[in-house]
mmCIF file of C-alpha atoms in Angstrom:
data_model
loop_
_atom_site.group_PDB
_atom_site.id
_atom_site.type_symbol
_atom_site.label_atom_id
_atom_site.label_comp_id
_atom_site.label_asym_id
_atom_site.label_seq_id
_atom_site.Cartn_x
_atom_site.Cartn_y
_atom_site.Cartn_z
ATOM 1 C CA UNK A 1158 -198.469 84.902 -47.495
ATOM 2 C CA UNK A 1159 -198.373 85.947 -43.903
ATOM 3 C CA UNK A 1160 -198.521 82.362 -42.549
ATOM 4 C CA UNK A 1161 -195.285 81.103 -44.180
ATOM 5 C CA UNK A 1162 -193.434 84.158 -43.051
ATOM 6 C CA UNK A 1163 -194.697 83.623 -39.459
ATOM 7 C CA UNK A 1164 -193.628 80.018 -39.613
ATOM 8 C CA UNK A 1165 -190.214 80.869 -40.948
ATOM 9 C CA UNK A 1166 -189.799 83.513 -38.259
ATOM 10 C CA UNK A 1167 -190.543 80.865 -35.573
ATOM 11 C CA UNK A 1168 -188.282 78.219 -37.161
ATOM 12 C CA UNK A 1169 -185.289 80.371 -37.935
ATOM 13 C CA UNK A 1170 -183.950 80.613 -34.326
ATOM 14 C CA UNK A 1171 -184.114 76.838 -34.018
ATOM 15 C CA UNK A 1172 -182.365 76.283 -37.316
ATOM 16 C CA UNK A 1173 -179.718 78.845 -36.322
ATOM 17 C CA UNK A 1174 -179.123 77.133 -33.058
ATOM 18 C CA UNK A 1175 -178.624 73.683 -34.712
ATOM 19 C CA UNK A 1176 -176.336 75.282 -37.478
ATOM 20 C CA UNK A 1177 -174.077 76.956 -34.923
ATOM 21 C CA UNK A 1178 -173.961 73.741 -32.846
ATOM 22 C CA UNK A 1179 -173.013 71.664 -35.961
ATOM 23 C CA UNK A 1180 -170.472 74.278 -37.047
ATOM 24 C CA UNK A 1181 -168.814 74.435 -33.624
ATOM 25 C CA UNK A 1182 -168.871 70.690 -33.341
ATOM 26 C CA UNK A 1183 -167.353 70.244 -36.828
ATOM 27 C CA UNK A 1184 -164.511 72.747 -36.079
ATOM 28 C CA UNK A 1185 -163.830 71.023 -32.732
ATOM 29 C CA UNK A 1186 -163.636 67.637 -34.439
ATOM 30 C CA UNK A 1187 -161.447 68.896 -37.232
ATOM 31 C CA UNK A 1188 -158.810 70.109 -34.660
ATOM 32 C CA UNK A 1189 -158.845 66.756 -32.981
ATOM 33 C CA UNK A 1190 -160.671 67.631 -29.721
ATOM 34 C CA UNK A 1191 -162.213 64.398 -28.009
ATOM 35 C CA UNK A 1192 -166.099 64.498 -28.125
ATOM 36 C CA UNK A 1193 -165.687 67.422 -30.493
ATOM 37 C CA UNK A 1194 -169.262 67.312 -31.897
ATOM 38 C CA UNK A 1195 -170.584 67.649 -28.333
ATOM 39 C CA UNK A 1196 -168.059 70.041 -26.832
ATOM 40 C CA UNK A 1197 -167.788 72.311 -29.813
ATOM 41 C CA UNK A 1198 -171.468 72.600 -30.229
ATOM 42 C CA UNK A 1199 -172.219 73.381 -26.678
ATOM 43 C CA UNK A 1200 -169.466 76.075 -26.616
ATOM 44 C CA UNK A 1201 -170.455 77.610 -29.875
ATOM 45 C CA UNK A 1202 -174.186 77.894 -28.871
ATOM 46 C CA UNK A 1203 -173.403 79.233 -25.328
ATOM 47 C CA UNK A 1204 -171.189 82.028 -26.831
ATOM 48 C CA UNK A 1205 -173.811 82.899 -29.413
ATOM 49 C CA UNK A 1206 -176.525 82.936 -26.675
ATOM 50 C CA UNK A 1207 -174.476 85.259 -24.471
ATOM 51 C CA UNK A 1208 -173.745 87.421 -27.453
ATOM 52 C CA UNK A 1209 -177.434 87.967 -27.942
ATOM 53 C CA UNK A 1210 -178.343 85.619 -30.787
ATOM 54 C CA UNK A 1211 -181.597 83.790 -30.378
ATOM 55 C CA UNK A 1212 -180.657 80.246 -29.343
ATOM 56 C CA UNK A 1213 -183.738 78.113 -29.060
ATOM 57 C CA UNK A 1214 -184.332 74.416 -28.378
ATOM 58 C CA UNK A 1215 -188.101 73.630 -28.436
ATOM 59 C CA UNK A 1216 -189.427 71.030 -26.046
ATOM 60 C CA UNK A 1217 -190.091 68.533 -28.895
ATOM 61 C CA UNK A 1218 -186.508 68.878 -30.131
ATOM 62 C CA UNK A 1219 -185.303 68.608 -26.550
ATOM 63 C CA UNK A 1220 -187.301 65.383 -26.062
ATOM 64 C CA UNK A 1221 -185.941 64.058 -29.462
ATOM 65 C CA UNK A 1222 -182.422 64.752 -28.055
ATOM 66 C CA UNK A 1223 -183.211 62.813 -24.789
ATOM 67 C CA UNK A 1224 -184.655 59.976 -26.755
ATOM 68 C CA UNK A 1225 -181.514 59.614 -29.011
ATOM 69 C CA UNK A 1226 -179.258 59.962 -25.923
ATOM 70 C CA UNK A 1227 -181.043 57.213 -24.145
ATOM 71 C CA UNK A 1228 -181.061 54.974 -27.209
ATOM 72 C CA UNK A 1229 -177.335 55.648 -27.849
ATOM 73 C CA UNK A 1230 -176.436 55.018 -24.148
ATOM 74 C CA UNK A 1231 -178.371 51.698 -24.098
ATOM 75 C CA UNK A 1232 -176.902 50.593 -27.416
ATOM 76 C CA UNK A 1233 -173.312 51.370 -25.904
ATOM 77 C CA UNK A 1234 -173.745 49.456 -22.798
ATOM 78 C CA UNK A 1235 -170.763 47.060 -22.302
ATOM 79 C CA UNK A 1236 -171.619 43.389 -22.533
ATOM 80 C CA UNK A 1237 -169.808 42.775 -19.285
ATOM 81 C CA UNK A 1238 -171.633 45.474 -17.350
ATOM 82 C CA UNK A 1239 -173.626 43.027 -15.036
ATOM 83 C CA UNK A 1240 -170.409 41.271 -14.003
ATOM 84 C CA UNK A 1241 -168.823 44.690 -13.140
ATOM 85 C CA UNK A 1242 -171.698 45.614 -10.700
ATOM 86 C CA UNK A 1243 -169.931 43.890 -7.779
ATOM 87 C CA UNK A 1244 -167.408 46.766 -7.791
ATOM 88 C CA UNK A 1245 -170.085 49.479 -7.745
ATOM 89 C CA UNK A 1246 -170.814 49.706 -3.959
ATOM 90 C CA UNK A 1247 -167.364 51.351 -3.348
ATOM 91 C CA UNK A 1248 -167.936 53.906 -6.010
ATOM 92 C CA UNK A 1249 -171.443 54.581 -4.707
ATOM 93 C CA UNK A 1250 -170.135 55.150 -1.241
ATOM 94 C CA UNK A 1251 -167.544 57.527 -2.719
ATOM 95 C CA UNK A 1252 -170.333 59.334 -4.488
ATOM 96 C CA UNK A 1253 -172.213 60.037 -1.170
ATOM 97 C CA UNK A 1254 -168.926 61.340 0.411
ATOM 98 C CA UNK A 1255 -168.308 63.435 -2.581
ATOM 99 C CA UNK A 1256 -171.733 65.119 -2.607
ATOM 100 C CA UNK A 1257 -171.362 66.025 1.131
ATOM 101 C CA UNK A 1258 -167.878 67.650 0.350
ATOM 102 C CA UNK A 1259 -169.060 69.499 -2.724
ATOM 103 C CA UNK A 1260 -172.269 71.085 -1.075
ATOM 104 C CA UNK A 1261 -170.643 71.948 2.227
ATOM 105 C CA UNK A 1262 -167.370 73.361 0.840
ATOM 106 C CA UNK A 1263 -168.729 75.214 -2.327
ATOM 107 C CA UNK A 1264 -171.707 76.522 -0.281
ATOM 108 C CA UNK A 1265 -169.425 77.858 2.443
ATOM 109 C CA UNK A 1266 -167.120 79.361 -0.159
ATOM 110 C CA UNK A 1267 -169.964 81.169 -2.081
ATOM 111 C CA UNK A 1268 -171.423 82.547 1.202
ATOM 112 C CA UNK A 1269 -168.037 83.705 2.714
ATOM 113 C CA UNK A 1270 -165.969 84.769 -0.337
ATOM 114 C CA UNK A 1271 -168.605 86.022 -2.683
ATOM 115 C CA UNK A 1272 -171.103 87.227 0.005
ATOM 116 C CA UNK A 1273 -174.119 85.393 -1.338
ATOM 117 C CA UNK A 1274 -176.867 84.845 1.142
ATOM 118 C CA UNK A 1275 -177.062 81.258 2.482
ATOM 119 C CA UNK A 1276 -180.033 80.212 0.417
ATOM 120 C CA UNK A 1277 -178.400 81.338 -2.854
ATOM 121 C CA UNK A 1278 -175.030 79.878 -1.883
ATOM 122 C CA UNK A 1279 -176.101 76.412 -0.945
ATOM 123 C CA UNK A 1280 -178.836 76.043 -3.657
ATOM 124 C CA UNK A 1281 -176.091 77.065 -6.156
ATOM 125 C CA UNK A 1282 -173.788 74.382 -4.714
ATOM 126 C CA UNK A 1283 -176.026 71.358 -5.195
ATOM 127 C CA UNK A 1284 -174.503 69.382 -8.029
ATOM 128 C CA UNK A 1285 -177.669 68.617 -10.121
ATOM 129 C CA UNK A 1286 -181.446 68.332 -9.827
ATOM 130 C CA UNK A 1287 -181.777 71.922 -11.278
ATOM 131 C CA UNK A 1288 -185.453 71.911 -11.697
ATOM 132 C CA UNK A 1289 -185.960 70.763 -8.081
ATOM 133 C CA UNK A 1290 -183.552 73.408 -6.960
ATOM 134 C CA UNK A 1291 -185.352 76.149 -8.929
ATOM 135 C CA UNK A 1292 -188.655 75.010 -7.640
ATOM 136 C CA UNK A 1293 -187.437 75.493 -4.077
ATOM 137 C CA UNK A 1294 -185.881 78.810 -4.948
ATOM 138 C CA UNK A 1295 -189.134 80.108 -6.412
ATOM 139 C CA UNK A 1296 -190.705 79.781 -3.001
ATOM 140 C CA UNK A 1297 -188.385 82.524 -1.781
ATOM 141 C CA UNK A 1298 -185.173 80.781 -0.835
ATOM 142 C CA UNK A 1299 -182.177 82.506 -2.542
ATOM 143 C CA UNK A 1300 -181.818 84.386 -5.771
ATOM 144 C CA UNK A 1301 -183.252 82.346 -8.623
ATOM 145 C CA UNK A 1302 -181.333 84.204 -11.420
ATOM 146 C CA UNK A 1303 -177.968 83.799 -9.689
ATOM 147 C CA UNK A 1304 -178.605 80.152 -9.009
ATOM 148 C CA UNK A 1305 -179.488 79.466 -12.618
ATOM 149 C CA UNK A 1306 -176.373 81.183 -13.934
ATOM 150 C CA UNK A 1307 -173.946 79.385 -11.512
ATOM 151 C CA UNK A 1308 -175.631 75.985 -12.250
ATOM 152 C CA UNK A 1309 -175.536 76.521 -15.986
ATOM 153 C CA UNK A 1310 -171.814 77.495 -15.775
ATOM 154 C CA UNK A 1311 -171.217 74.247 -13.862
ATOM 155 C CA UNK A 1312 -172.948 72.059 -16.443
ATOM 156 C CA UNK A 1313 -171.144 73.703 -19.385
ATOM 157 C CA UNK A 1314 -167.658 73.657 -17.666
ATOM 158 C CA UNK A 1315 -167.985 70.098 -16.618
ATOM 159 C CA UNK A 1316 -168.881 69.100 -20.191
ATOM 160 C CA UNK A 1317 -165.696 70.931 -21.396
ATOM 161 C CA UNK A 1318 -163.507 69.513 -18.662
ATOM 162 C CA UNK A 1319 -163.837 65.944 -19.599
ATOM 163 C CA UNK A 1320 -162.642 66.207 -23.224
ATOM 164 C CA UNK A 1321 -159.814 68.558 -22.189
ATOM 165 C CA UNK A 1322 -158.884 65.988 -19.483
ATOM 166 C CA UNK A 1323 -158.827 63.290 -22.196
ATOM 167 C CA UNK A 1324 -156.157 65.378 -23.895
ATOM 168 C CA UNK A 1325 -153.840 65.791 -21.020
ATOM 169 C CA UNK A 1326 -154.566 62.705 -18.762
ATOM 170 C CA UNK A 1327 -153.713 59.165 -19.717
ATOM 171 C CA UNK A 1328 -157.390 58.176 -20.464
ATOM 172 C CA UNK A 1329 -157.605 58.803 -24.197
ATOM 173 C CA UNK A 1330 -156.520 55.243 -25.033
ATOM 174 C CA UNK A 1331 -159.974 53.884 -24.015
ATOM 175 C CA UNK A 1332 -161.274 54.485 -27.528
ATOM 176 C CA UNK A 1333 -164.830 53.730 -28.380
ATOM 177 C CA UNK A 1334 -165.456 50.210 -29.612
ATOM 178 C CA UNK A 1335 -165.398 49.909 -33.330
ATOM 179 C CA UNK A 1336 -168.775 48.560 -34.654
ATOM 180 C CA UNK A 1337 -168.911 46.264 -37.565
ATOM 181 C CA UNK A 1338 -172.752 46.091 -37.730
ATOM 182 C CA UNK A 1339 -175.295 48.917 -37.564
ATOM 183 C CA UNK A 1340 -179.081 48.944 -36.917
ATOM 184 C CA UNK A 1341 -181.094 49.270 -40.036
ATOM 185 C CA UNK A 1342 -184.119 51.682 -40.362
ATOM 186 C CA UNK A 1343 -186.750 49.298 -39.321
ATOM 187 C CA UNK A 1344 -184.626 48.224 -36.217
ATOM 188 C CA UNK A 1345 -184.118 51.874 -35.276
ATOM 189 C CA UNK A 1346 -187.928 52.510 -35.668
ATOM 190 C CA UNK A 1347 -188.768 49.542 -33.488
ATOM 191 C CA UNK A 1348 -186.165 50.470 -30.803
ATOM 192 C CA UNK A 1349 -187.264 54.182 -30.835
ATOM 193 C CA UNK A 1350 -190.924 53.132 -30.349
ATOM 194 C CA UNK A 1351 -190.014 51.017 -27.342
ATOM 195 C CA UNK A 1352 -187.815 53.699 -25.831
ATOM 196 C CA UNK A 1353 -190.615 56.331 -26.259
ATOM 197 C CA UNK A 1354 -193.092 54.042 -24.485
ATOM 198 C CA UNK A 1355 -190.773 53.309 -21.526
ATOM 199 C CA UNK A 1356 -189.591 56.897 -21.463
ATOM 200 C CA UNK A 1357 -193.286 58.121 -21.052
ATOM 201 C CA UNK A 1358 -193.824 55.478 -18.264
ATOM 202 C CA UNK A 1359 -190.797 56.739 -16.371
ATOM 203 C CA UNK A 1360 -191.962 60.355 -16.644
ATOM 204 C CA UNK A 1361 -195.398 59.215 -15.411
ATOM 205 C CA UNK A 1362 -193.665 57.579 -12.408
ATOM 206 C CA UNK A 1363 -191.740 60.791 -11.868
ATOM 207 C CA UNK A 1364 -188.230 59.278 -12.388
ATOM 208 C CA UNK A 1365 -185.517 61.911 -12.376
ATOM 209 C CA UNK A 1366 -184.452 62.587 -15.965
ATOM 210 C CA UNK A 1367 -187.288 60.202 -16.916
ATOM 211 C CA UNK A 1368 -187.283 60.353 -20.642
ATOM 212 C CA UNK A 1369 -183.470 59.836 -20.871
ATOM 213 C CA UNK A 1370 -183.504 56.976 -18.363
ATOM 214 C CA UNK A 1371 -186.556 55.346 -19.657
ATOM 215 C CA UNK A 1372 -185.091 55.289 -23.207
ATOM 216 C CA UNK A 1373 -181.885 53.847 -21.937
ATOM 217 C CA UNK A 1374 -183.630 51.264 -19.899
ATOM 218 C CA UNK A 1375 -185.486 50.023 -22.946
ATOM 219 C CA UNK A 1376 -182.504 50.070 -25.175
ATOM 220 C CA UNK A 1377 -180.299 48.304 -22.531
ATOM 221 C CA UNK A 1378 -182.896 45.521 -21.821
ATOM 222 C CA UNK A 1379 -183.275 44.979 -25.422
ATOM 223 C CA UNK A 1380 -179.551 44.566 -25.979
ATOM 224 C CA UNK A 1381 -178.956 42.404 -22.977
ATOM 225 C CA UNK A 1382 -181.989 40.250 -23.878
ATOM 226 C CA UNK A 1383 -180.585 39.669 -27.307
ATOM 227 C CA UNK A 1384 -183.144 41.479 -29.327
ATOM 228 C CA UNK A 1385 -180.329 43.372 -31.046
ATOM 229 C CA UNK A 1386 -176.615 43.574 -30.983
ATOM 230 C CA UNK A 1387 -175.766 46.079 -33.738
ATOM 231 C CA UNK A 1388 -174.627 49.703 -33.020
ATOM 232 C CA UNK A 1389 -176.338 52.968 -33.687
ATOM 233 C CA UNK A 1390 -175.428 54.369 -37.119
ATOM 234 C CA UNK A 1391 -172.527 56.900 -37.003
ATOM 235 C CA UNK A 1392 -174.481 59.796 -38.552
ATOM 236 C CA UNK A 1393 -177.294 59.341 -35.966
ATOM 237 C CA UNK A 1394 -174.773 59.332 -33.080
ATOM 238 C CA UNK A 1395 -173.266 62.586 -34.557
ATOM 239 C CA UNK A 1396 -176.831 64.137 -34.803
ATOM 240 C CA UNK A 1397 -177.258 63.225 -31.172
ATOM 241 C CA UNK A 1398 -174.170 65.010 -30.140
ATOM 242 C CA UNK A 1399 -175.138 68.175 -32.139
ATOM 243 C CA UNK A 1400 -178.560 68.234 -30.558
ATOM 244 C CA UNK A 1401 -177.100 67.759 -27.117
ATOM 245 C CA UNK A 1402 -174.525 70.388 -27.569
ATOM 246 C CA UNK A 1403 -177.259 72.812 -28.714
ATOM 247 C CA UNK A 1404 -179.372 71.862 -25.699
ATOM 248 C CA UNK A 1405 -176.467 72.514 -23.189
ATOM 249 C CA UNK A 1406 -175.468 75.816 -24.892
ATOM 250 C CA UNK A 1407 -179.071 77.120 -25.220
ATOM 251 C CA UNK A 1408 -179.328 77.130 -21.433
ATOM 252 C CA UNK A 1409 -177.521 80.452 -21.563
ATOM 253 C CA UNK A 1410 -180.302 82.075 -23.614
ATOM 254 C CA UNK A 1411 -181.889 84.945 -21.832
ATOM 255 C CA UNK A 1412 -178.890 85.561 -19.541
ATOM 256 C CA UNK A 1413 -177.457 89.020 -20.118
ATOM 257 C CA UNK A 1414 -173.720 89.604 -20.187
ATOM 258 C CA UNK A 1415 -174.005 91.702 -17.060
ATOM 259 C CA UNK A 1416 -175.834 88.971 -15.111
ATOM 260 C CA UNK A 1417 -173.255 86.430 -16.477
ATOM 261 C CA UNK A 1418 -170.276 88.559 -15.296
ATOM 262 C CA UNK A 1419 -171.871 89.172 -11.878
ATOM 263 C CA UNK A 1420 -172.251 85.416 -11.160
ATOM 264 C CA UNK A 1421 -169.530 84.051 -13.357
ATOM 265 C CA UNK A 1422 -166.695 84.366 -10.799
ATOM 266 C CA UNK A 1423 -168.558 82.503 -8.095
ATOM 267 C CA UNK A 1424 -169.790 79.892 -10.656
ATOM 268 C CA UNK A 1425 -166.206 79.343 -12.052
ATOM 269 C CA UNK A 1426 -164.636 78.999 -8.606
ATOM 270 C CA UNK A 1427 -167.408 76.681 -7.470
ATOM 271 C CA UNK A 1428 -167.053 74.592 -10.548
ATOM 272 C CA UNK A 1429 -163.258 74.371 -10.198
ATOM 273 C CA UNK A 1430 -163.715 73.248 -6.569
ATOM 274 C CA UNK A 1431 -166.184 70.613 -7.781
ATOM 275 C CA UNK A 1432 -163.816 69.399 -10.462
ATOM 276 C CA UNK A 1433 -160.989 69.149 -7.928
ATOM 277 C CA UNK A 1434 -163.081 67.143 -5.432
ATOM 278 C CA UNK A 1435 -164.503 64.788 -8.137
ATOM 279 C CA UNK A 1436 -160.965 64.261 -9.572
ATOM 280 C CA UNK A 1437 -159.426 63.380 -6.206
ATOM 281 C CA UNK A 1438 -162.378 61.036 -5.208
ATOM 282 C CA UNK A 1439 -162.387 59.371 -8.659
ATOM 283 C CA UNK A 1440 -158.512 58.875 -8.401
ATOM 284 C CA UNK A 1441 -158.874 57.131 -4.983
ATOM 285 C CA UNK A 1442 -161.677 54.865 -6.262
ATOM 286 C CA UNK A 1443 -159.561 54.050 -9.333
ATOM 287 C CA UNK A 1444 -156.723 52.726 -6.917
ATOM 288 C CA UNK A 1445 -159.002 49.928 -5.809
ATOM 289 C CA UNK A 1446 -161.517 49.399 -8.637
ATOM 290 C CA UNK A 1447 -160.376 47.934 -11.961
ATOM 291 C CA UNK A 1448 -162.035 50.519 -14.219
ATOM 292 C CA UNK A 1449 -160.890 53.392 -16.424
ATOM 293 C CA UNK A 1450 -160.237 56.578 -14.436
ATOM 294 C CA UNK A 1451 -162.267 58.547 -17.023
ATOM 295 C CA UNK A 1452 -165.192 56.329 -16.585
ATOM 296 C CA UNK A 1453 -165.173 56.647 -12.813
ATOM 297 C CA UNK A 1454 -164.887 60.331 -13.226
ATOM 298 C CA UNK A 1455 -167.883 60.567 -15.552
ATOM 299 C CA UNK A 1456 -169.864 58.417 -13.138
ATOM 300 C CA UNK A 1457 -169.062 60.647 -10.187
ATOM 301 C CA UNK A 1458 -169.186 63.907 -12.111
ATOM 302 C CA UNK A 1459 -172.214 66.122 -11.157
ATOM 303 C CA UNK A 1460 -172.947 67.062 -14.758
ATOM 304 C CA UNK A 1461 -176.277 66.675 -16.463
ATOM 305 C CA UNK A 1462 -177.046 63.067 -17.324
ATOM 306 C CA UNK A 1463 -177.511 63.773 -20.963
ATOM 307 C CA UNK A 1464 -174.179 65.535 -21.331
ATOM 308 C CA UNK A 1465 -172.254 62.970 -19.241
ATOM 309 C CA UNK A 1466 -173.955 60.129 -20.972
ATOM 310 C CA UNK A 1467 -173.080 61.532 -24.406
ATOM 311 C CA UNK A 1468 -169.465 62.053 -23.312
ATOM 312 C CA UNK A 1469 -169.375 58.447 -22.115
ATOM 313 C CA UNK A 1470 -170.502 57.305 -25.592
ATOM 314 C CA UNK A 1471 -167.892 59.495 -27.382
ATOM 315 C CA UNK A 1472 -165.045 58.381 -25.082
ATOM 316 C CA UNK A 1473 -165.913 54.718 -25.275
ATOM 317 C CA UNK A 1474 -166.938 54.068 -21.554
ATOM 318 C CA UNK A 1475 -169.518 51.906 -19.958
ATOM 319 C CA UNK A 1476 -172.753 53.896 -20.061
ATOM 320 C CA UNK A 1477 -174.536 51.584 -17.616
ATOM 321 C CA UNK A 1478 -172.080 52.524 -14.849
ATOM 322 C CA UNK A 1479 -172.392 56.252 -15.613
ATOM 323 C CA UNK A 1480 -176.102 56.231 -15.742
ATOM 324 C CA UNK A 1481 -176.478 54.194 -12.527
ATOM 325 C CA UNK A 1482 -174.355 56.634 -10.588
ATOM 326 C CA UNK A 1483 -176.138 59.611 -11.965
ATOM 327 C CA UNK A 1484 -179.513 58.221 -11.047
ATOM 328 C CA UNK A 1485 -178.286 57.616 -7.442
ATOM 329 C CA UNK A 1486 -176.752 61.097 -7.368
ATOM 330 C CA UNK A 1487 -180.175 62.567 -8.158
ATOM 331 C CA UNK A 1488 -182.024 60.314 -5.535
ATOM 332 C CA UNK A 1489 -179.438 61.354 -2.917
ATOM 333 C CA UNK A 1490 -180.032 65.053 -3.840
ATOM 334 C CA UNK A 1491 -183.838 64.613 -3.624
ATOM 335 C CA UNK A 1492 -183.336 63.828 0.052
ATOM 336 C CA UNK A 1493 -180.483 66.278 0.753
ATOM 337 C CA UNK A 1494 -181.851 69.478 -0.923
ATOM 338 C CA UNK A 1495 -185.003 69.785 1.440
ATOM 339 C CA UNK A 1496 -182.947 68.872 4.402
ATOM 340 C CA UNK A 1497 -180.344 71.612 3.874
ATOM 341 C CA UNK A 1498 -183.067 74.200 3.019
ATOM 342 C CA UNK A 1499 -184.836 73.380 6.323
ATOM 343 C CA UNK A 1500 -181.549 73.833 8.097
ATOM 344 C CA UNK A 1501 -180.920 77.231 6.289
ATOM 345 C CA UNK A 1502 -184.358 78.447 7.330
ATOM 346 C CA UNK A 1503 -183.779 77.383 10.971
ATOM 347 C CA UNK A 1504 -180.558 79.148 11.052
ATOM 348 C CA UNK A 1505 -182.014 82.347 9.559
ATOM 349 C CA UNK A 1506 -184.949 82.246 11.950
ATOM 350 C CA UNK A 1507 -182.429 81.868 14.879
ATOM 351 C CA UNK A 1508 -180.466 84.756 13.616
ATOM 352 C CA UNK A 1509 -183.601 87.007 13.312
ATOM 353 C CA UNK A 1510 -184.699 86.067 16.809
ATOM 354 C CA UNK A 1511 -181.241 86.781 18.190
ATOM 355 C CA UNK A 1512 -181.366 90.228 16.617
ATOM 356 C CA UNK A 1513 -184.674 90.903 18.161
#
C-alpha cells in the first residue's frame, strides 16, 4: 500500500500545476484575453508558486511541452515564409542594435540605481540564454539568485505584455488562419516521431533551445516538402498552451516572497526598459518592412523561444520569422556574454589594483 501512496505524493504537485494552469488559462480565455490559455496559465502558476504551492514540471513533461511547441510552430509556418526572407536582413540588423541597447542601458541602470554589483547587473540584463548566464554566474560572477529572479520576471512579463498589447494596439486583426483540415492520429504520431529524432540530433549538436528548434525544423521541412498540409488539432494546441503556461509559471518555484520583493523592483524596471526598446525598434522596422507590427515585435522580443513561439501561434503570426530571429539572438548572446564578462573582470581587477 505504501508504493501507490508514494507515487500519488510524487504525482500530485505535477497534477496541481497543470490544473492551475488550465484553470487560469480557461478564465483568461473566457474574459477574452488574447492568448488566454498561455497567459492565464503562466500567471496562475506563477502566483501559486510564489504563494508557496508546489508547482512542478518534470523534465519529461517539459520535453513534451517543447516537442508540442516545435510541432505547432512548424505546422503554423506561413506558406510564403521563404519569399519573405528577403526582408529579414533589416530586422536582423535591428536585432543586433537592440541587444546592444538593452544590455548596456539596463545593465547600467541596475548597477547605478539599484546598486547591484556589475556582474549581477549585466548578467541580469542579458535578454536570454539563461542557462549560459547561470553557468557563468556559478563560477563566481554576480549573485545567482538575484539573476534568476530578474530573468524569470523578464520572461513572465514579456509573455504578458504581448497579449495586453494585442488588446490596446492595432495588431489584433491579424487573426490565426482558420484551418479546414486537421492532422489525424497516425499523421500526428509520424510527425511527432520525426520531430523527436531531429530534436535529439539538435541537442547532440548543442543547438540553443535544441529540442524546440529541432522539432520545429522537422515539422517545417515536412510541411514545405508537401508531406502534410493539415493543421494541428485545436485540443492539442490548447494542451500545448496549458503546458507552456505551466512551464513558464513554474520557474518561480523555490523563490521566496522576500527574495522576489528584493529583486522585483529592479526586474520590473529592467523589463519595462526592455519592452520600451523593443517596441521602438520594432516600430522603426515596421515602417520599412511589410510585416505585421506584432510579428516583428515577437521576433525581436527577448522572451523565451517557447513562450514567444506559442504566442506567435495564438496570434496568427509567421512562426518561421519569429524562430529565426530568436535563434540568431541566442547566437549573438553566445558571443556577447563571455565578452562582457571578460570586460567586467578586467574593470574589477583594475579597480582593485587602483585601490592597492
